[in-house]
């Protein structure tokens, strides 16, 4: 019998630390992305070929999307948000491969990403406004909004985590059920839908992270 | 449902590492290349702008040069026109002067030719008159003609002042005879009459001889050793011709 989709399978231990399947899958994704990045960027020229043009198009499109959201220079956020989007796309679509479980379908991965976004929001907010200025922004527009703003910081991070985890996990769960009940080729349309859902969820997670960071930067207030 | 905190921690670290790796191997090289291309584009834009500015400067210089050439051309044309007008005016003045001089010369030539023609006409008229008179005179008998001539000679000699008459007498009283020249041969009778009348006017010792010269037309001349007394038409006509020529040159 297959293990529960809500739990992570432990593959081995490194000392006291248990290494689960999502972690290994993540390492594989990291390896692929790093090697792919290295291979496509080692011979960049001023006169790009088709492959370099596509790569630059992807990077500049991500930058443009970030800039549209945060309304300021997107370069400081490119590494975080661009990596977030690329990793989410890779992770969400990795479920298409036979025998691979998407890491984002596990709660720990989604929580880790949400926690990183949560930390990044405050880091960039403090860096942009200063500690007091950033903390003061929680009391705006009225002091009475302070509890609501603080709670919203937690709840929106929680919603990020649950949304990603729920969508990916549910897709995987349904596909597993259909495979178990109907046969090998029946879940193909569902897998195509899962690809679309994975892309949409990656986009939504990244954009929401950009919105949260942009709000912490206060660019809308300055505008 | 079980939440694995070690997986959570590892995934957090994993993602942080992935961010660094992608930043190192993806974003930084791509952004560096994008920046380099943008800098290259900016440099080319700047260079193009510089070239455009240079082209504009050259265009302005060429336009200024063209304007200068046009102004110079206009000035040269104006100067050439002024010179041509001045030359034309000078030529016109010179032509007027030449025309005036030519007219003056023509007028003078015409006047001189007219005077010459008048002189010639007068001469011709004089010659014609002399010829007509000679023909008419030829119809008059020689005695009558001779009488008129000798009377004139006598009147001249009689009217001479005494000293001049004595001088003539002294000339004619020598060995040389007084020669009477007439236009036609006088009859012997008339010659005798003339000789006696001349002796009476001059003195008894005078020898009178006669000769003929058709050039005299009419009348006679007395050829003394040192003087000639002319009473012929030839001398009168010569005087008239001289007078005519004097009048013609004077006019």
XYZ file of C-alpha atoms in Angstrom:
474
model
C 0.000 0.000 0.000
C 1.170 3.534 -0.875
C 2.082 5.950 1.883
C -0.152 8.876 2.795
C 0.203 11.886 0.550
C 0.190 14.093 3.632
C 3.375 12.577 4.972
C 6.906 12.665 3.628
C 8.704 9.427 3.049
C 12.050 9.197 4.821
C 14.666 7.891 2.448
C 17.716 7.933 4.716
C 19.253 9.671 7.687
C 22.275 11.908 7.875
C 23.130 11.635 11.479
C 20.029 12.596 13.414
C 18.507 14.380 10.428
C 15.995 12.394 8.401
C 16.227 13.055 4.676
C 12.812 12.728 3.070
C 11.787 12.270 -0.562
C 10.826 15.971 -1.119
C 14.270 17.010 0.029
C 15.970 14.649 -2.391
C 13.660 15.729 -5.173
C 14.490 19.321 -4.333
C 18.175 18.536 -4.512
C 17.653 16.998 -7.899
C 15.732 20.033 -9.081
C 18.448 22.291 -7.689
C 21.058 20.254 -9.487
C 19.198 20.399 -12.783
C 18.506 24.107 -12.492
C 22.059 24.930 -11.480
C 23.653 22.819 -14.191
C 21.189 24.101 -16.760
C 21.889 27.687 -15.741
C 25.609 27.146 -15.832
C 25.465 25.477 -19.243
C 23.372 28.192 -20.849
C 25.209 31.146 -19.288
C 28.822 30.070 -19.716
C 29.063 31.340 -23.277
C 26.995 34.492 -23.324
C 27.843 37.034 -26.019
C 26.754 40.514 -26.944
C 25.181 39.083 -30.059
C 22.875 36.389 -28.661
C 21.905 33.200 -30.396
C 18.408 31.813 -30.136
C 19.030 29.969 -26.854
C 20.555 33.046 -25.201
C 17.763 35.217 -26.541
C 15.143 32.931 -24.966
C 17.045 32.921 -21.688
C 17.345 36.700 -21.619
C 13.704 36.973 -22.585
C 12.690 34.824 -19.593
C 14.859 36.769 -17.157
C 13.785 40.176 -18.440
C 10.139 39.081 -18.487
C 10.420 38.057 -14.831
C 12.064 41.404 -14.056
C 9.347 43.250 -15.927
C 6.653 41.390 -14.056
C 8.294 42.135 -10.699
C 8.728 45.784 -11.617
C 5.068 46.096 -12.564
C 4.137 44.860 -9.099
C 6.609 46.596 -6.839
C 6.999 49.776 -8.975
C 10.702 50.096 -8.238
C 14.036 48.624 -9.319
C 13.394 44.857 -9.518
C 17.046 43.765 -9.423
C 17.378 43.390 -5.630
C 14.367 41.065 -5.684
C 15.171 39.220 -8.865
C 17.219 36.475 -7.216
C 14.544 35.739 -4.642
C 11.380 36.078 -6.668
C 12.877 34.745 -9.911
C 14.256 31.715 -8.113
C 10.952 31.261 -6.368
C 9.064 31.226 -9.638
C 11.525 28.954 -11.420
C 11.693 26.542 -8.504
C 7.928 26.436 -8.167
C 7.470 25.770 -11.859
C 10.087 23.028 -11.774
C 8.760 21.546 -8.584
C 5.100 21.669 -9.591
C 5.803 20.157 -12.985
C 8.116 17.503 -11.632
C 5.028 15.494 -10.715
C 4.492 14.835 -14.381
C 7.573 12.663 -14.403
C 6.834 9.041 -13.512
C 7.636 8.149 -9.943
C 8.380 11.711 -8.903
C 6.378 13.457 -6.232
C 6.398 17.227 -6.459
C 8.094 18.692 -3.369
C 5.528 21.462 -3.252
C 2.861 18.836 -2.664
C 4.269 18.385 0.799
C 3.392 20.780 3.566
C 6.965 21.245 4.732
C 8.133 22.584 1.366
C 5.226 24.975 1.016
C 5.754 26.088 4.587
C 9.456 26.631 3.988
C 8.737 28.776 0.941
C 6.063 30.715 2.756
C 8.386 31.226 5.689
C 11.097 32.526 3.385
C 8.612 34.938 1.848
C 7.490 35.990 5.319
C 11.066 36.640 6.370
C 11.891 38.399 3.114
C 8.945 40.743 3.464
C 10.163 41.963 6.825
C 13.795 42.017 5.748
C 13.137 44.209 2.727
C 10.605 46.290 4.633
C 13.090 47.075 7.394
C 15.852 47.692 4.886
C 13.726 50.090 2.886
C 12.018 51.982 5.695
C 14.159 51.364 8.705
C 13.030 49.318 11.683
C 10.865 51.998 13.266
C 9.410 53.155 10.013
C 8.557 49.632 9.082
C 7.003 48.867 12.426
C 5.102 52.142 12.282
C 3.597 51.048 8.991
C 1.616 48.407 10.866
C -0.263 51.146 12.705
C -1.405 52.794 9.493
C -3.769 54.185 8.586
C -5.029 54.064 12.207
C -3.635 52.579 15.356
C -6.663 50.407 15.562
C -5.466 48.610 12.464
C -2.349 47.355 14.269
C -3.757 43.995 15.428
C -5.397 43.397 12.112
C -2.199 44.191 10.195
C -0.126 41.942 12.412
C -2.608 39.105 12.134
C -2.800 39.611 8.382
C 0.961 39.135 8.153
C 0.538 35.700 9.660
C -2.629 34.715 7.918
C -1.514 35.713 4.443
C 1.681 33.737 4.902
C -0.398 30.845 6.086
C -2.705 31.218 3.113
C 0.303 31.204 0.772
C 1.423 27.946 2.246
C -1.965 26.275 2.278
C -2.896 27.442 -1.216
C 0.239 26.021 -2.761
C 0.202 22.861 -0.744
C -3.521 22.272 -1.258
C -3.545 22.767 -4.998
C -0.517 20.652 -5.741
C -1.293 17.958 -3.218
C -4.916 17.690 -4.317
C -3.893 17.373 -7.953
C -1.495 14.621 -7.122
C -4.019 12.930 -4.894
C -6.720 12.955 -7.538
C -4.359 11.658 -10.192
C -3.239 8.857 -7.879
C -6.865 7.940 -7.166
C -7.781 7.941 -10.851
C -4.761 5.852 -11.721
C -5.686 3.419 -9.003
C -9.331 3.219 -10.047
C -9.384 3.696 -13.844
C -6.078 2.728 -15.375
C -2.873 4.073 -16.818
C -3.957 6.512 -19.531
C -7.157 7.886 -18.041
C -5.549 10.531 -15.844
C -3.682 12.144 -18.767
C -6.181 15.022 -19.099
C -5.967 15.499 -15.369
C -2.191 15.592 -15.647
C -2.436 18.279 -18.317
C -4.719 20.194 -16.028
C -2.229 19.653 -13.244
C 0.486 21.210 -15.416
C -1.681 24.258 -15.905
C -2.482 24.379 -12.210
C 1.198 24.093 -11.376
C 2.110 26.999 -13.622
C -0.736 29.115 -12.307
C 0.140 28.356 -8.720
C 3.789 29.223 -9.311
C 2.734 32.505 -10.839
C 0.250 33.259 -8.057
C 2.705 32.418 -5.300
C 5.418 34.568 -6.876
C 3.152 37.492 -7.598
C 1.690 37.418 -4.117
C 5.183 37.323 -2.661
C 6.069 40.335 -4.833
C 2.935 42.128 -3.703
C 3.742 41.496 -0.064
C 7.319 42.659 -0.452
C 6.202 45.674 -2.486
C 3.757 46.591 0.267
C 6.546 46.280 2.801
C 8.743 48.526 0.671
C 5.957 51.094 0.662
C 6.346 52.011 -2.989
C 2.607 52.542 -3.348
C 2.610 54.982 -0.438
C 5.567 56.900 -1.901
C 3.833 57.054 -5.274
C -1.061 14.638 9.584
C 2.578 14.912 10.529
C 4.768 18.022 10.075
C 8.436 17.099 9.614
C 10.486 19.937 10.990
C 13.741 18.597 9.609
C 12.280 18.565 6.112
C 11.018 22.080 6.698
C 14.488 23.203 7.759
C 16.216 21.396 4.923
C 13.807 22.821 2.344
C 14.365 26.281 3.751
C 18.085 25.865 3.468
C 17.706 24.247 0.067
C 15.751 27.135 -1.287
C 18.183 29.635 0.146
C 21.006 27.740 -1.511
C 19.060 27.602 -4.754
C 18.588 31.344 -4.625
C 22.322 31.792 -4.266
C 23.092 29.277 -7.006
C 20.698 30.804 -9.493
C 21.937 34.241 -8.589
C 25.491 33.037 -9.182
C 24.957 31.003 -12.339
C 21.884 32.537 -13.942
C 20.874 36.034 -12.995
C 24.261 37.606 -12.556
C 25.695 36.478 -15.932
C 22.484 37.253 -17.760
C 22.128 40.676 -16.143
C 25.798 41.377 -16.764
C 25.307 40.569 -20.420
C 22.082 42.570 -20.592
C 23.843 45.499 -18.958
C 26.800 45.131 -21.300
C 24.491 45.075 -24.305
C 22.583 48.051 -22.964
C 25.852 49.878 -22.394
C 26.916 48.928 -25.902
C 23.595 50.157 -27.244
C 23.932 53.347 -25.211
C 27.478 53.745 -26.492
C 26.321 53.206 -30.040
C 23.449 55.607 -29.433
C 25.898 58.141 -28.073
C 28.205 57.515 -30.990
C 25.291 57.784 -33.388
C 24.231 60.973 -31.645
C 27.770 62.276 -31.927
C 27.854 61.307 -35.596
C 24.472 62.945 -36.047
C 25.727 66.086 -34.351
C 28.833 66.021 -36.529
C 26.672 65.461 -39.583
C 24.465 68.369 -38.514
C 27.534 70.519 -37.957
C 28.856 69.544 -41.370
C 25.460 70.156 -42.873
C 25.346 73.570 -41.235
C 28.872 74.258 -42.441
C 27.970 73.156 -45.955
C 24.818 75.252 -45.850
C 26.804 78.220 -44.586
C 29.386 77.600 -47.280
C 26.646 77.342 -49.859
C 25.147 80.556 -48.553
C 28.601 82.141 -48.747
C 29.022 80.835 -52.266
C 25.612 82.158 -53.194
C 26.423 85.521 -51.644
C 29.816 85.533 -53.329
C 28.189 84.554 -56.604
C 25.598 87.269 -56.169
C 28.309 89.793 -55.338
C 30.403 88.631 -58.291
C 27.399 88.858 -60.589
C 26.594 92.277 -59.209
C 30.190 93.418 -59.669
C 30.338 91.913 -63.156
C 27.047 93.584 -64.003
C 28.335 96.905 -62.688
C 31.571 96.484 -64.642
C 29.624 95.506 -67.746
C 27.338 98.483 -67.322
C 30.342 100.749 -66.778
C 32.102 99.275 -69.798
C 28.928 99.614 -71.839
C 28.569 103.217 -70.707
C 32.199 103.912 -71.545
C 31.786 102.230 -74.909
C 28.594 104.151 -75.453
C 30.371 107.403 -74.605
C 33.321 106.377 -76.751
C 30.958 105.403 -79.558
C 29.174 108.734 -79.190
C 32.514 110.500 -79.329
C 33.603 108.428 -82.293
C 30.259 109.018 -83.968
C 30.551 112.729 -83.255
C 34.114 112.713 -84.536
C 33.059 110.677 -87.541
C 30.175 113.036 -88.191
C 32.453 115.989 -87.690
C 35.009 114.520 -90.046
C 32.277 113.648 -92.518
C 30.876 117.107 -92.148
C 34.327 118.621 -92.664
C 35.041 116.288 -95.533
C 31.675 117.101 -96.997
C 32.302 120.804 -96.543
C 35.791 120.475 -98.010
C 34.437 118.441 -100.908
C 31.639 120.928 -101.309
C 34.189 123.797 -101.332
C 36.369 121.849 -103.709
C 33.377 121.131 -105.907
C 32.419 124.781 -105.730
C 35.939 125.797 -106.668
C 35.934 123.261 -109.464
C 32.512 124.468 -110.573
C 33.682 128.059 -110.497
C 36.771 127.081 -112.414
C 34.678 125.208 -114.892
C 32.291 128.135 -115.077
C 35.245 130.458 -115.515
C 36.710 128.253 -118.208
C 33.310 127.926 -119.821
C 32.776 131.675 -119.605
C 36.234 132.296 -120.969
C 35.593 129.853 -123.812
C 32.215 131.404 -124.561
C 33.704 134.871 -124.372
C 36.577 133.799 -126.574
C 34.197 132.394 -129.186
C 32.016 135.459 -129.039
C 35.116 137.596 -129.172
C 36.327 135.693 -132.214
C 33.281 136.956 -134.071
C 34.307 140.537 -133.306
C 36.684 141.996 -135.992
C 40.356 142.009 -135.003
C 40.662 145.751 -135.468
C 37.875 146.438 -132.973
C 39.308 143.977 -130.497
C 42.825 145.375 -130.920
C 41.568 148.895 -130.513
C 40.013 148.015 -127.182
C 43.176 146.366 -125.950
C 45.508 149.205 -127.063
C 43.202 151.780 -125.511
C 43.386 149.918 -122.254
C 47.176 149.736 -122.460
C 47.350 153.444 -123.198
C 45.071 154.243 -120.267
C 47.255 152.127 -117.997
C 50.461 153.695 -119.133
C 48.980 157.163 -118.970
C 47.763 156.579 -115.496
C 51.081 155.389 -114.179
C 52.872 157.639 -111.730
C 55.763 159.449 -113.269
C 58.581 157.591 -111.490
C 57.211 154.192 -112.472
C 56.648 155.338 -116.022
C 60.240 156.660 -116.177
C 61.505 153.342 -114.914
C 59.606 151.562 -117.673
C 60.926 153.981 -120.221
C 64.504 153.472 -119.090
C 64.029 149.685 -119.408
C 62.528 149.969 -122.879
C 65.012 152.562 -124.110
C 67.870 150.046 -124.173
C 68.843 147.609 -126.809
C 66.145 145.052 -125.930
C 62.830 145.706 -127.676
C 59.435 145.748 -125.980
C 57.716 142.607 -127.078
C 53.967 142.735 -127.571
C 52.376 139.265 -127.213
C 48.810 138.761 -128.394
C 46.515 135.722 -128.494
C 46.252 135.880 -132.278
C 48.336 137.344 -135.032
C 47.560 141.035 -135.501
C 47.252 142.367 -138.950
C 50.284 144.454 -140.102
C 48.159 147.561 -140.139
C 47.148 147.058 -136.560
C 50.702 146.222 -135.552
C 51.856 149.538 -137.036
C 49.142 151.411 -135.200
C 50.047 149.666 -131.926
C 53.778 150.368 -132.418
C 53.196 154.105 -133.015
C 50.858 154.460 -130.077
C 53.237 152.610 -127.739
C 56.154 154.791 -128.853
C 54.028 157.821 -128.164
C 53.285 156.637 -124.680
C 56.839 155.527 -123.828
C 59.540 157.244 -125.969
C 60.870 157.400 -129.456
C 63.762 155.086 -128.825
C 61.609 152.154 -127.998
C 61.701 149.141 -130.323
C 58.420 147.276 -130.514
C 58.238 143.695 -131.596
C 55.153 141.395 -131.827
C 54.567 137.775 -130.884
C 51.667 135.330 -130.583
C 50.625 133.196 -127.624
C 47.165 131.540 -127.935
C 47.225 130.866 -124.244
C 46.463 134.491 -123.634
C 42.889 133.835 -124.911
C 42.443 137.529 -125.566
C 44.274 140.778 -124.854
C 47.984 141.383 -124.877
C 51.102 141.430 -122.743
C 54.004 143.835 -122.842
C 57.252 142.036 -122.117
C 59.848 144.545 -121.028
C 63.416 143.532 -120.134
C 62.668 143.592 -116.417
C 58.882 143.576 -116.247
C 55.786 142.119 -117.865
C 52.602 144.167 -118.193
C 49.679 141.848 -118.577
C 46.452 142.984 -120.190
C 45.301 139.581 -121.340
C 42.297 137.456 -120.330
C 44.796 134.808 -119.296
C 46.063 137.011 -116.507
C 42.525 138.135 -115.677
C 41.366 134.552 -115.580
C 44.379 133.607 -113.447
C 43.515 136.402 -111.037
C 39.940 135.212 -110.958
C 41.060 131.619 -110.361
C 43.286 132.778 -107.548
C 40.440 134.739 -106.091
C 38.089 131.768 -106.462
C 40.554 129.451 -104.802
C 41.173 132.004 -102.062
C 37.407 132.294 -101.525
C 37.027 128.510 -101.594
C 39.752 127.843 -98.991
C 38.566 130.741 -96.918
C 34.964 129.432 -96.992
